[in-house]
Amino acid sequence: MDWQTWHDDYDDPTSTLSRRLKAVQGQIAAFFDAAPPGPISVLSLCAGQARDIFGVLPTHPRRHAVPPRLVALDPRNTAIATETARGLHTEIITGDAGNTTNATQSDLVLLCGIFGNIPDADIKRTIDLAPQLTTNTIIWTRTRRRPDLVPTICAWFEQHHFTRTWLSSPTEDFGVGVHRLTTPPQPLQPDQHLFTFTR
Ligand SMILES: C[S@@+](CC[C@H](N)C(=O)[O-])C[C@H]1O[C@@H](n2cnc3c(N)ncnc32)[C@H](O)[C@@H]1O
């Protein structure tokens, strides 16, 4: 998989990927809108070109409260993200997001474009560790293609005391979920394996 050209589908506003992006951006904006005054920490794992966060941040009134940390492996994508981020306070890391070492516990964590590219056991492991990753909310995505794992992913989050605050319609061919942690977060332990991409 060429993870730079993968983003080209975003250029067609009718593509599934573009419609998924709109849903993710809507949920990011809703999180910022509802956030209490003060800093808002954001972590995006496997951020790619970070079109989700950069589609919201530049015009959002809370943009100065949000120095997001974006972790992505492909330097071509982090170069594009760095260019897009000009003028915004961001931390862009070209590195492995499949391990907690490059993560920081954050109010909002984006796990977008990950759960369709890793084994089910890695999805489960990542969700098992989610109470270490976030103090508040995780926005995640997963295809609705069969086998539709979205209901299982919701159940895995909910086993860890996350409450479902939003889920895209099952009639869409993409899945976007928003889960909020209802218990105190756990300390983030470094060097824990989360996932490995299969392509
Ligand atoms: C499906 S794309 C999603 C990009 C972005 N999150 C989005 O939704 O538009 C997956 C991205 O994960 C990156 N990736 C794959 N394995 C990674 C890893 N171990 N650490 C960081 N990024 C990784 C790829 O280079 C690619 O940019």
mmCIF file with all atom_site columns, C-alpha atoms and ligand atoms in Angstrom, residues 3-4 6-7 10 17 20-21 44-52 71-74 77 95-99 111-114 117 141 195-197 199, ligand 1:
data_model
loop_
_atom_site.group_PDB
_atom_site.id
_atom_site.type_symbol
_atom_site.label_atom_id
_atom_site.label_alt_id
_atom_site.label_comp_id
_atom_site.label_asym_id
_atom_site.label_entity_id
_atom_site.label_seq_id
_atom_site.pdbx_PDB_ins_code
_atom_site.Cartn_x
_atom_site.Cartn_y
_atom_site.Cartn_z
_atom_site.occupancy
_atom_site.B_iso_or_equiv
_atom_site.pdbx_formal_charge
_atom_site.auth_seq_id
_atom_site.auth_comp_id
_atom_site.auth_asym_id
_atom_site.auth_atom_id
_atom_site.pdbx_PDB_model_num
ATOM   1  C CA  . TRP A 1 3   ? 0.043   5.496  2.009  1.00 0.00 ? 3   TRP A CA  1
ATOM   2  C CA  . GLN A 1 4   ? 0.568   8.795  0.243  1.00 0.00 ? 4   GLN A CA  1
ATOM   3  C CA  . TRP A 1 6   ? -4.154  6.424  -0.474 1.00 0.00 ? 6   TRP A CA  1
ATOM   4  C CA  . HIS A 1 7   ? -5.148  9.989  0.426  1.00 0.00 ? 7   HIS A CA  1
ATOM   5  C CA  . TYR A 1 10  ? -10.182 12.475 -0.386 1.00 0.00 ? 10  TYR A CA  1
ATOM   6  C CA  . LEU A 1 17  ? -13.423 8.208  2.361  1.00 0.00 ? 17  LEU A CA  1
ATOM   7  C CA  . ARG A 1 20  ? -16.106 9.382  6.412  1.00 0.00 ? 20  ARG A CA  1
ATOM   8  C CA  . LEU A 1 21  ? -13.795 12.379 6.737  1.00 0.00 ? 21  LEU A CA  1
ATOM   9  C CA  . SER A 1 44  ? -3.764  11.273 16.384 1.00 0.00 ? 44  SER A CA  1
ATOM   10 C CA  . LEU A 1 45  ? -2.202  7.847  15.869 1.00 0.00 ? 45  LEU A CA  1
ATOM   11 C CA  . CYS A 1 46  ? -1.414  6.922  12.249 1.00 0.00 ? 46  CYS A CA  1
ATOM   12 C CA  . ALA A 1 47  ? -2.359  10.490 11.373 1.00 0.00 ? 47  ALA A CA  1
ATOM   13 C CA  . GLY A 1 48  ? -1.261  10.288 7.727  1.00 0.00 ? 48  GLY A CA  1
ATOM   14 C CA  . GLN A 1 49  ? -1.739  13.771 6.269  1.00 0.00 ? 49  GLN A CA  1
ATOM   15 C CA  . ALA A 1 50  ? -4.076  14.605 9.180  1.00 0.00 ? 50  ALA A CA  1
ATOM   16 C CA  . ARG A 1 51  ? -6.836  15.916 6.942  1.00 0.00 ? 51  ARG A CA  1
ATOM   17 C CA  . ASP A 1 52  ? -9.322  15.271 9.742  1.00 0.00 ? 52  ASP A CA  1
ATOM   18 C CA  . VAL A 1 71  ? 2.172   10.414 14.821 1.00 0.00 ? 71  VAL A CA  1
ATOM   19 C CA  . ALA A 1 72  ? 2.646   8.971  11.330 1.00 0.00 ? 72  ALA A CA  1
ATOM   20 C CA  . LEU A 1 73  ? 5.186   6.621  9.818  1.00 0.00 ? 73  LEU A CA  1
ATOM   21 C CA  . ASP A 1 74  ? 5.471   7.825  6.212  1.00 0.00 ? 74  ASP A CA  1
ATOM   22 C CA  . ASN A 1 77  ? 2.751   12.317 4.700  1.00 0.00 ? 77  ASN A CA  1
ATOM   23 C CA  . GLY A 1 95  ? 7.538   7.493  13.854 1.00 0.00 ? 95  GLY A CA  1
ATOM   24 C CA  . ASP A 1 96  ? 5.759   4.366  14.999 1.00 0.00 ? 96  ASP A CA  1
ATOM   25 C CA  . ALA A 1 97  ? 2.261   4.783  16.402 1.00 0.00 ? 97  ALA A CA  1
ATOM   26 C CA  . GLY A 1 98  ? 1.884   1.039  16.942 1.00 0.00 ? 98  GLY A CA  1
ATOM   27 C CA  . ASN A 1 99  ? 3.630   1.366  20.261 1.00 0.00 ? 99  ASN A CA  1
ATOM   28 C CA  . LEU A 1 111 ? -7.776  6.242  15.834 1.00 0.00 ? 111 LEU A CA  1
ATOM   29 C CA  . CYS A 1 112 ? -8.829  6.793  12.226 1.00 0.00 ? 112 CYS A CA  1
ATOM   30 C CA  . GLY A 1 113 ? -7.880  4.496  9.367  1.00 0.00 ? 113 GLY A CA  1
ATOM   31 C CA  . ILE A 1 114 ? -6.359  1.956  11.732 1.00 0.00 ? 114 ILE A CA  1
ATOM   32 C CA  . ASN A 1 117 ? -5.720  -2.418 8.587  1.00 0.00 ? 117 ASN A CA  1
ATOM   33 C CA  . THR A 1 141 ? -13.165 4.373  12.287 1.00 0.00 ? 141 THR A CA  1
ATOM   34 C CA  . PHE A 1 195 ? -0.871  -2.882 16.702 1.00 0.00 ? 195 PHE A CA  1
ATOM   35 C CA  . THR A 1 196 ? 0.936   -3.785 13.483 1.00 0.00 ? 196 THR A CA  1
ATOM   36 C CA  . PHE A 1 197 ? -0.484  -2.947 10.064 1.00 0.00 ? 197 PHE A CA  1
ATOM   37 C CA  . ARG A 1 199 ? -0.600  -3.970 4.552  1.00 0.00 ? 199 ARG A CA  1
HETATM 38 C C1  . LIG B 2 .   ? -5.518  4.377  6.322  1.00 0.00 ? 1   LIG B C1  1
HETATM 39 S S1  . LIG B 2 .   ? -4.325  5.642  6.537  1.00 0.00 ? 1   LIG B S1  1
HETATM 40 C C2  . LIG B 2 .   ? -5.172  6.742  7.647  1.00 0.00 ? 1   LIG B C2  1
HETATM 41 C C3  . LIG B 2 .   ? -4.613  8.117  7.688  1.00 0.00 ? 1   LIG B C3  1
HETATM 42 C C4  . LIG B 2 .   ? -5.446  9.113  8.508  1.00 0.00 ? 1   LIG B C4  1
HETATM 43 N N1  . LIG B 2 .   ? -5.553  8.705  9.902  1.00 0.00 ? 1   LIG B N1  1
HETATM 44 C C5  . LIG B 2 .   ? -6.804  9.277  7.901  1.00 0.00 ? 1   LIG B C5  1
HETATM 45 O O1  . LIG B 2 .   ? -7.774  8.714  8.428  1.00 0.00 ? 1   LIG B O1  1
HETATM 46 O O2  . LIG B 2 .   ? -6.903  10.004 6.901  1.00 0.00 ? 1   LIG B O2  1
HETATM 47 C C6  . LIG B 2 .   ? -3.205  4.813  7.616  1.00 0.00 ? 1   LIG B C6  1
HETATM 48 C C7  . LIG B 2 .   ? -1.940  5.585  7.891  1.00 0.00 ? 1   LIG B C7  1
HETATM 49 O O3  . LIG B 2 .   ? -1.217  4.905  8.913  1.00 0.00 ? 1   LIG B O3  1
HETATM 50 C C8  . LIG B 2 .   ? 0.164   4.984  8.636  1.00 0.00 ? 1   LIG B C8  1
HETATM 51 N N2  . LIG B 2 .   ? 0.810   3.906  9.398  1.00 0.00 ? 1   LIG B N2  1
HETATM 52 C C9  . LIG B 2 .   ? 0.853   2.585  9.175  1.00 0.00 ? 1   LIG B C9  1
HETATM 53 N N3  . LIG B 2 .   ? 1.505   1.933  10.156 1.00 0.00 ? 1   LIG B N3  1
HETATM 54 C C10 . LIG B 2 .   ? 1.893   2.890  11.031 1.00 0.00 ? 1   LIG B C10 1
HETATM 55 C C11 . LIG B 2 .   ? 2.611   2.863  12.244 1.00 0.00 ? 1   LIG B C11 1
HETATM 56 N N4  . LIG B 2 .   ? 3.068   1.726  12.784 1.00 0.00 ? 1   LIG B N4  1
HETATM 57 N N5  . LIG B 2 .   ? 2.854   4.027  12.874 1.00 0.00 ? 1   LIG B N5  1
HETATM 58 C C12 . LIG B 2 .   ? 2.419   5.210  12.345 1.00 0.00 ? 1   LIG B C12 1
HETATM 59 N N6  . LIG B 2 .   ? 1.711   5.293  11.193 1.00 0.00 ? 1   LIG B N6  1
HETATM 60 C C13 . LIG B 2 .   ? 1.472   4.144  10.546 1.00 0.00 ? 1   LIG B C13 1
HETATM 61 C C14 . LIG B 2 .   ? 0.249   4.876  7.146  1.00 0.00 ? 1   LIG B C14 1
HETATM 62 O O4  . LIG B 2 .   ? 1.465   5.385  6.653  1.00 0.00 ? 1   LIG B O4  1
HETATM 63 C C15 . LIG B 2 .   ? -0.984  5.704  6.728  1.00 0.00 ? 1   LIG B C15 1
HETATM 64 O O5  . LIG B 2 .   ? -0.640  7.054  6.554  1.00 0.00 ? 1   LIG B O5  1
#
